[in-house]
Amino acid sequence: MPITPMEIYKLLPKTNCKKCGEQTCMAFAFKVVNRDRQIEECTPLFEEEKYAKQKEQLLEMLEPLKEASETGLIVDESKCTGCANCIVVCPVHAAEDAYGSGSGFGPKIDDPIYRLENGVLKIINVQRCRRYGKNRILCVACRENCPSDAISFLEG
Amino acid sequence: MYTCAGCSCLCDDIEIVTEKDDVKTVYNACRRGAGIFLNYRLSRTEPKVDGKIADFEQAIEKAQDIIQNSENLAIYGLDTTTLEVQELAIKLAEKKEAYIDDNSTFCLGDFVEMILKGELPSTTLEEVKDNAYVIAYWGSDAYHSLSRHMSRYTYYPRGGKRQRGYEEDRFLVVIDVRKTHTAKLAKKNARFLQIRDDLELIEAFNQALDGKAPSIFVNDIPRILKEMEKADFNVIFGGLGLKYGLKGKYEAFKNLIARLNERTGVYFIPAGCHPNMRGFNELMFDKTGEINRYSFNEQRSSDEFAFYRLLENDAIDTAVIIGTDPLNSLPFEYAKKLAKINTIVIDPRETFTGRFARVVLPSAIAGVETGGTMVRSDGVRVELKPLFEKEINDEAILSRLLEVV
């Protein structure tokens, strides 16, 4: 399940207390998903006893954030069959490695985004991904063509 | 670059990092393919005679002895080994006037036969990559059985006339009785037909071709036909679901393909999963005009010469089983009869059949320890390059067995 700001917001105190420095709890939730802020910065959640249950749920929900790459990409190797659909559909691969991964073969460039290693998908060079950096594009080509949901993004 | 002999895709772009005689990393192979290379040293068998570990020479002499004394011999398996070995096996069967059969009897052999006889138009996967517009998977969950089929050869790669990728330059059709993982990939520019009966769907296509409204999938079938007419190169990949769904009524399917070809170009390629099944079928076809279940004694092919029928009818006294595990894969009623006859198993790995065999001869894994040629599902011959060389392989064993006949 992707983590959405709304799901985080539902578990926050929703008091808009501004102690974290954000104007609203919703704004804070967005920044937590994008990993600009840490959930620990919501002090009432951690200090007040009444939020204890919500805090636990939130910490559990945000656990995958730690595993995610810089673009919010998570690969669940246990679900991957190594079909390589994601590698071939990637628009960056098609543009930069047209006769390798763009044509269905194994990558012929040294630093592709993805590569099949021992039968499962490995992220080699996430900096090339269209989702990387400030001017990112919310491309989902690889996730869309993974029928076993081995690829997911934090924000859905 | 190595070739993976894990399934009939025979991907030839595998890169392998080795350390001494160990495989460290396998690049570009799917999970199944990588497993073959990474685990090649696991569950290996030893030479055995009557269940006891023996010397290789003892085992081969015992096997020669059994073959020499056998009256009704059958050779079975062969789909995971190379063309060179299959040729020797056919030679052995011919000299011994034995029966020979492989898994294509209950796999996709019927479709291969139709292609070899010219009853179904076929093409190569390279042509598909460069030209195919409508790509239909009929009764085949390629995502699981042939993992890299779609990404390497068919729907996803850009090539030749299809440079704009799967989103614009391909149209995917998945026909199956349930929503398989392959069916989940049918999104934009695609159709998933969840059917109950393959013959009913063929009938519906025929109705649409007659200009009538089809009885099922009223909107989808005319759309698929319209898409097919957009390009003169479309391809249907038929799997086991199609074979068993047709219930032997192949004429209806052949007629449909012929009718579609009056309007546009539609080709057929079997989507089967044994690496060299088609190779065996082609060799047999060249030699005898039949593709499988053949008796060299009676010089003809018949359903009663299928390996499971031979077991059922107690027609054989000895079976040479090469690279397959019938005790594991055949229904118990047939498989249990294997225990009553002399069985010689030639296999690199420990198998269930090997546990009950009179003689077990350990061999080499094709594509890892021995090279050779295999035939891909579309009929293209692919060379295998061994990663490590092993002297005792299927070819060497069969040559020894041939010495006594």
mmCIF file of N, CA and C in Angstrom, chain B residues 225-304:
data_model
loop_
_atom_site.group_PDB
_atom_site.id
_atom_site.type_symbol
_atom_site.label_atom_id
_atom_site.label_comp_id
_atom_site.label_asym_id
_atom_site.label_seq_id
_atom_site.Cartn_x
_atom_site.Cartn_y
_atom_site.Cartn_z
ATOM 1 N N LEU B 225 -10.461 -6.864 -34.044
ATOM 2 C CA LEU B 225 -10.335 -7.084 -35.498
ATOM 3 C C LEU B 225 -9.922 -5.800 -36.199
ATOM 4 N N LYS B 226 -10.495 -4.679 -35.747
ATOM 5 C CA LYS B 226 -10.155 -3.388 -36.334
ATOM 6 C C LYS B 226 -8.678 -3.074 -36.102
ATOM 7 N N GLU B 227 -8.213 -3.353 -34.889
ATOM 8 C CA GLU B 227 -6.796 -3.115 -34.576
ATOM 9 C C GLU B 227 -5.901 -4.007 -35.439
ATOM 10 N N MET B 228 -6.327 -5.278 -35.623
ATOM 11 C CA MET B 228 -5.518 -6.190 -36.440
ATOM 12 C C MET B 228 -5.392 -5.682 -37.866
ATOM 13 N N GLU B 229 -6.452 -5.081 -38.359
ATOM 14 C CA GLU B 229 -6.428 -4.589 -39.741
ATOM 15 C C GLU B 229 -5.548 -3.356 -39.912
ATOM 16 N N LYS B 230 -5.230 -2.703 -38.776
ATOM 17 C CA LYS B 230 -4.365 -1.516 -38.859
ATOM 18 C C LYS B 230 -2.953 -1.885 -39.311
ATOM 19 N N ALA B 231 -2.517 -3.098 -38.940
ATOM 20 C CA ALA B 231 -1.165 -3.525 -39.309
ATOM 21 C C ALA B 231 -1.268 -4.854 -40.046
ATOM 22 N N ASP B 232 -0.252 -5.175 -40.828
ATOM 23 C CA ASP B 232 -0.320 -6.456 -41.529
ATOM 24 C C ASP B 232 0.494 -7.518 -40.802
ATOM 25 N N PHE B 233 0.862 -7.228 -39.564
ATOM 26 C CA PHE B 233 1.673 -8.190 -38.822
ATOM 27 C C PHE B 233 1.142 -8.273 -37.396
ATOM 28 N N ASN B 234 0.431 -9.322 -37.118
ATOM 29 C CA ASN B 234 -0.098 -9.544 -35.779
ATOM 30 C C ASN B 234 0.254 -10.971 -35.388
ATOM 31 N N VAL B 235 0.317 -11.213 -34.102
ATOM 32 C CA VAL B 235 0.763 -12.539 -33.687
ATOM 33 C C VAL B 235 -0.050 -13.052 -32.495
ATOM 34 N N ILE B 236 -0.326 -14.344 -32.536
ATOM 35 C CA ILE B 236 -1.022 -14.989 -31.423
ATOM 36 C C ILE B 236 -0.051 -15.974 -30.779
ATOM 37 N N PHE B 237 0.106 -15.862 -29.462
ATOM 38 C CA PHE B 237 0.914 -16.825 -28.716
ATOM 39 C C PHE B 237 -0.038 -17.771 -27.999
ATOM 40 N N GLY B 238 0.024 -19.043 -28.365
ATOM 41 C CA GLY B 238 -0.909 -20.014 -27.776
ATOM 42 C C GLY B 238 -0.220 -20.813 -26.689
ATOM 43 N N GLY B 239 -0.877 -20.929 -25.566
ATOM 44 C CA GLY B 239 -0.316 -21.707 -24.458
ATOM 45 C C GLY B 239 -1.107 -22.975 -24.220
ATOM 46 N N LEU B 240 -0.799 -23.607 -23.111
ATOM 47 C CA LEU B 240 -1.486 -24.859 -22.798
ATOM 48 C C LEU B 240 -2.985 -24.649 -22.578
ATOM 49 N N GLY B 241 -3.358 -23.479 -22.096
ATOM 50 C CA GLY B 241 -4.776 -23.167 -21.907
ATOM 51 C C GLY B 241 -5.539 -23.292 -23.208
ATOM 52 N N LEU B 242 -4.914 -22.830 -24.299
ATOM 53 C CA LEU B 242 -5.553 -22.926 -25.616
ATOM 54 C C LEU B 242 -5.622 -24.379 -26.055
ATOM 55 N N LYS B 243 -4.516 -25.114 -25.872
ATOM 56 C CA LYS B 243 -4.507 -26.511 -26.326
ATOM 57 C C LYS B 243 -5.639 -27.301 -25.657
ATOM 58 N N TYR B 244 -5.712 -27.203 -24.352
ATOM 59 C CA TYR B 244 -6.734 -28.007 -23.667
ATOM 60 C C TYR B 244 -8.130 -27.411 -23.816
ATOM 61 N N GLY B 245 -8.195 -26.081 -24.014
ATOM 62 C CA GLY B 245 -9.494 -25.435 -24.222
ATOM 63 C C GLY B 245 -10.135 -25.845 -25.538
ATOM 64 N N LEU B 246 -9.301 -26.154 -26.529
ATOM 65 C CA LEU B 246 -9.852 -26.528 -27.845
ATOM 66 C C LEU B 246 -10.401 -27.954 -27.856
ATOM 67 N N LYS B 247 -10.058 -28.723 -26.869
ATOM 68 C CA LYS B 247 -10.546 -30.107 -26.728
ATOM 69 C C LYS B 247 -10.324 -30.921 -28.008
ATOM 70 N N GLY B 248 -9.182 -30.716 -28.639
ATOM 71 C CA GLY B 248 -8.861 -31.496 -29.841
ATOM 72 C C GLY B 248 -9.470 -30.966 -31.118
ATOM 73 N N LYS B 249 -10.327 -29.940 -31.018
ATOM 74 C CA LYS B 249 -10.956 -29.419 -32.246
ATOM 75 C C LYS B 249 -10.074 -28.338 -32.858
ATOM 76 N N TYR B 250 -8.946 -28.779 -33.380
ATOM 77 C CA TYR B 250 -7.980 -27.821 -33.913
ATOM 78 C C TYR B 250 -8.451 -27.180 -35.212
ATOM 79 N N GLU B 251 -9.355 -27.878 -35.933
ATOM 80 C CA GLU B 251 -9.812 -27.346 -37.224
ATOM 81 C C GLU B 251 -10.419 -25.966 -37.060
ATOM 82 N N ALA B 252 -11.223 -25.812 -35.997
ATOM 83 C CA ALA B 252 -11.903 -24.537 -35.761
ATOM 84 C C ALA B 252 -10.878 -23.425 -35.598
ATOM 85 N N PHE B 253 -9.807 -23.720 -34.857
ATOM 86 C CA PHE B 253 -8.771 -22.708 -34.620
ATOM 87 C C PHE B 253 -8.010 -22.405 -35.914
ATOM 88 N N LYS B 254 -7.676 -23.471 -36.648
ATOM 89 C CA LYS B 254 -6.934 -23.266 -37.904
ATOM 90 C C LYS B 254 -7.767 -22.450 -38.894
ATOM 91 N N ASN B 255 -9.081 -22.754 -38.926
ATOM 92 C CA ASN B 255 -9.955 -21.999 -39.829
ATOM 93 C C ASN B 255 -10.019 -20.530 -39.448
ATOM 94 N N LEU B 256 -10.059 -20.288 -38.138
ATOM 95 C CA LEU B 256 -10.105 -18.896 -37.684
ATOM 96 C C LEU B 256 -8.842 -18.148 -38.120
ATOM 97 N N ILE B 257 -7.678 -18.776 -37.922
ATOM 98 C CA ILE B 257 -6.419 -18.115 -38.318
ATOM 99 C C ILE B 257 -6.427 -17.885 -39.841
ATOM 100 N N ALA B 258 -6.915 -18.875 -40.598
ATOM 101 C CA ALA B 258 -6.953 -18.727 -42.054
ATOM 102 C C ALA B 258 -7.887 -17.579 -42.434
ATOM 103 N N ARG B 259 -9.031 -17.499 -41.771
ATOM 104 C CA ARG B 259 -9.985 -16.414 -42.090
ATOM 105 C C ARG B 259 -9.399 -15.055 -41.741
ATOM 106 N N LEU B 260 -8.704 -14.988 -40.577
ATOM 107 C CA LEU B 260 -8.077 -13.711 -40.190
ATOM 108 C C LEU B 260 -7.022 -13.315 -41.212
ATOM 109 N N ASN B 261 -6.319 -14.324 -41.748
ATOM 110 C CA ASN B 261 -5.267 -14.028 -42.719
ATOM 111 C C ASN B 261 -5.802 -13.581 -44.068
ATOM 112 N N GLU B 262 -7.091 -13.791 -44.302
ATOM 113 C CA GLU B 262 -7.676 -13.239 -45.537
ATOM 114 C C GLU B 262 -7.748 -11.719 -45.439
ATOM 115 N N ARG B 263 -7.879 -11.218 -44.200
ATOM 116 C CA ARG B 263 -8.021 -9.772 -44.016
ATOM 117 C C ARG B 263 -6.710 -9.080 -43.691
ATOM 118 N N THR B 264 -5.889 -9.759 -42.886
ATOM 119 C CA THR B 264 -4.639 -9.140 -42.420
ATOM 120 C C THR B 264 -3.632 -10.248 -42.135
ATOM 121 N N GLY B 265 -2.435 -9.883 -41.707
ATOM 122 C CA GLY B 265 -1.439 -10.916 -41.413
ATOM 123 C C GLY B 265 -1.477 -11.320 -39.951
ATOM 124 N N VAL B 266 -1.779 -12.584 -39.695
ATOM 125 C CA VAL B 266 -1.792 -13.079 -38.318
ATOM 126 C C VAL B 266 -0.918 -14.335 -38.260
ATOM 127 N N TYR B 267 0.041 -14.311 -37.369
ATOM 128 C CA TYR B 267 0.950 -15.451 -37.217
ATOM 129 C C TYR B 267 0.709 -16.127 -35.882
ATOM 130 N N PHE B 268 1.216 -17.330 -35.766
ATOM 131 C CA PHE B 268 1.035 -18.078 -34.519
ATOM 132 C C PHE B 268 2.388 -18.613 -34.043
ATOM 133 N N ILE B 269 2.647 -18.453 -32.760
ATOM 134 C CA ILE B 269 3.860 -19.036 -32.159
ATOM 135 C C ILE B 269 3.438 -19.717 -30.857
ATOM 136 N N PRO B 270 3.844 -20.970 -30.649
ATOM 137 C CA PRO B 270 3.498 -21.595 -29.370
ATOM 138 C C PRO B 270 4.266 -20.948 -28.215
ATOM 139 N N ALA B 271 3.595 -20.766 -27.102
ATOM 140 C CA ALA B 271 4.255 -20.200 -25.918
ATOM 141 C C ALA B 271 4.414 -21.313 -24.892
ATOM 142 N N GLY B 272 5.382 -22.176 -25.174
ATOM 143 C CA GLY B 272 5.603 -23.325 -24.294
ATOM 144 C C GLY B 272 6.801 -23.109 -23.420
ATOM 145 N N CYS B 273 7.011 -23.974 -22.466
ATOM 146 C CA CYS B 273 8.071 -23.658 -21.521
ATOM 147 C C CYS B 273 9.253 -24.625 -21.466
ATOM 148 N N HIS B 274 9.222 -25.776 -22.140
ATOM 149 C CA HIS B 274 10.418 -26.611 -22.112
ATOM 150 C C HIS B 274 11.450 -26.053 -23.090
ATOM 151 N N PRO B 275 12.715 -25.951 -22.662
ATOM 152 C CA PRO B 275 13.679 -25.232 -23.499
ATOM 153 C C PRO B 275 13.859 -25.790 -24.910
ATOM 154 N N ASN B 276 13.945 -27.116 -25.053
ATOM 155 C CA ASN B 276 14.237 -27.635 -26.400
ATOM 156 C C ASN B 276 13.174 -28.624 -26.887
ATOM 157 N N MET B 277 11.943 -28.373 -26.519
ATOM 158 C CA MET B 277 10.867 -29.260 -26.957
ATOM 159 C C MET B 277 10.704 -29.201 -28.477
ATOM 160 N N ARG B 278 10.740 -27.988 -28.994
ATOM 161 C CA ARG B 278 10.558 -27.836 -30.440
ATOM 162 C C ARG B 278 11.705 -28.487 -31.205
ATOM 163 N N GLY B 279 12.887 -28.498 -30.627
ATOM 164 C CA GLY B 279 14.033 -29.130 -31.273
ATOM 165 C C GLY B 279 13.777 -30.603 -31.501
ATOM 166 N N PHE B 280 13.250 -31.280 -30.492
ATOM 167 C CA PHE B 280 12.948 -32.704 -30.620
ATOM 168 C C PHE B 280 11.882 -32.918 -31.694
ATOM 169 N N ASN B 281 10.851 -32.082 -31.641
ATOM 170 C CA ASN B 281 9.771 -32.197 -32.632
ATOM 171 C C ASN B 281 10.308 -32.026 -34.052
ATOM 172 N N GLU B 282 11.204 -31.063 -34.222
ATOM 173 C CA GLU B 282 11.746 -30.808 -35.571
ATOM 174 C C GLU B 282 12.614 -31.963 -36.058
ATOM 175 N N LEU B 283 13.455 -32.489 -35.153
ATOM 176 C CA LEU B 283 14.307 -33.615 -35.535
ATOM 177 C C LEU B 283 13.469 -34.823 -35.942
ATOM 178 N N MET B 284 12.460 -35.111 -35.134
ATOM 179 C CA MET B 284 11.589 -36.256 -35.423
ATOM 180 C C MET B 284 10.840 -36.036 -36.729
ATOM 181 N N PHE B 285 10.401 -34.802 -36.947
ATOM 182 C CA PHE B 285 9.638 -34.493 -38.160
ATOM 183 C C PHE B 285 10.510 -34.683 -39.404
ATOM 184 N N ASP B 286 11.761 -34.226 -39.309
ATOM 185 C CA ASP B 286 12.681 -34.388 -40.444
ATOM 186 C C ASP B 286 12.925 -35.870 -40.733
ATOM 187 N N LYS B 287 12.996 -36.657 -39.680
ATOM 188 C CA LYS B 287 13.373 -38.049 -39.850
ATOM 189 C C LYS B 287 12.193 -38.936 -40.215
ATOM 190 N N THR B 288 11.061 -38.678 -39.572
ATOM 191 C CA THR B 288 9.948 -39.622 -39.713
ATOM 192 C C THR B 288 8.659 -39.008 -40.271
ATOM 193 N N GLY B 289 8.586 -37.687 -40.254
ATOM 194 C CA GLY B 289 7.330 -37.067 -40.684
ATOM 195 C C GLY B 289 6.332 -36.952 -39.540
ATOM 196 N N GLU B 290 6.711 -37.439 -38.382
ATOM 197 C CA GLU B 290 5.870 -37.299 -37.177
ATOM 198 C C GLU B 290 6.699 -36.566 -36.132
ATOM 199 N N ILE B 291 6.017 -36.010 -35.131
ATOM 200 C CA ILE B 291 6.805 -35.205 -34.182
ATOM 201 C C ILE B 291 7.061 -35.896 -32.840
ATOM 202 N N ASN B 292 6.227 -36.812 -32.451
ATOM 203 C CA ASN B 292 6.430 -37.465 -31.142
ATOM 204 C C ASN B 292 5.652 -38.788 -31.099
ATOM 205 N N ARG B 293 5.595 -39.407 -29.922
ATOM 206 C CA ARG B 293 4.958 -40.719 -29.678
ATOM 207 C C ARG B 293 5.135 -41.681 -30.879
ATOM 208 N N TYR B 294 6.404 -42.004 -31.113
ATOM 209 C CA TYR B 294 6.726 -42.765 -32.314
ATOM 210 C C TYR B 294 7.245 -44.142 -31.951
ATOM 211 N N SER B 295 6.838 -45.140 -32.724
ATOM 212 C CA SER B 295 7.382 -46.484 -32.556
ATOM 213 C C SER B 295 8.240 -46.799 -33.774
ATOM 214 N N PHE B 296 9.534 -47.018 -33.553
ATOM 215 C CA PHE B 296 10.406 -47.361 -34.678
ATOM 216 C C PHE B 296 10.174 -48.805 -35.125
ATOM 217 N N ASN B 297 9.551 -49.572 -34.261
ATOM 218 C CA ASN B 297 9.227 -50.953 -34.632
ATOM 219 C C ASN B 297 8.109 -50.960 -35.679
ATOM 220 N N GLU B 298 7.070 -50.187 -35.382
ATOM 221 C CA GLU B 298 5.919 -50.153 -36.303
ATOM 222 C C GLU B 298 6.012 -49.016 -37.309
ATOM 223 N N GLN B 299 7.044 -48.189 -37.196
ATOM 224 C CA GLN B 299 7.267 -47.073 -38.126
ATOM 225 C C GLN B 299 6.069 -46.134 -38.214
ATOM 226 N N ARG B 300 5.452 -45.870 -37.115
ATOM 227 C CA ARG B 300 4.336 -44.923 -37.138
ATOM 228 C C ARG B 300 4.160 -44.276 -35.766
ATOM 229 N N SER B 301 3.409 -43.187 -35.781
ATOM 230 C CA SER B 301 3.117 -42.484 -34.533
ATOM 231 C C SER B 301 1.656 -42.737 -34.173
ATOM 232 N N SER B 302 1.401 -42.895 -32.910
ATOM 233 C CA SER B 302 0.020 -43.118 -32.507
ATOM 234 C C SER B 302 -0.148 -42.692 -31.058
ATOM 235 N N ASP B 303 -1.365 -42.404 -30.690
ATOM 236 C CA ASP B 303 -1.627 -41.984 -29.313
ATOM 237 C C ASP B 303 -1.249 -43.095 -28.330
ATOM 238 N N GLU B 304 -1.370 -44.357 -28.784
ATOM 239 C CA GLU B 304 -1.054 -45.460 -27.862
ATOM 240 C C GLU B 304 0.451 -45.578 -27.606
#
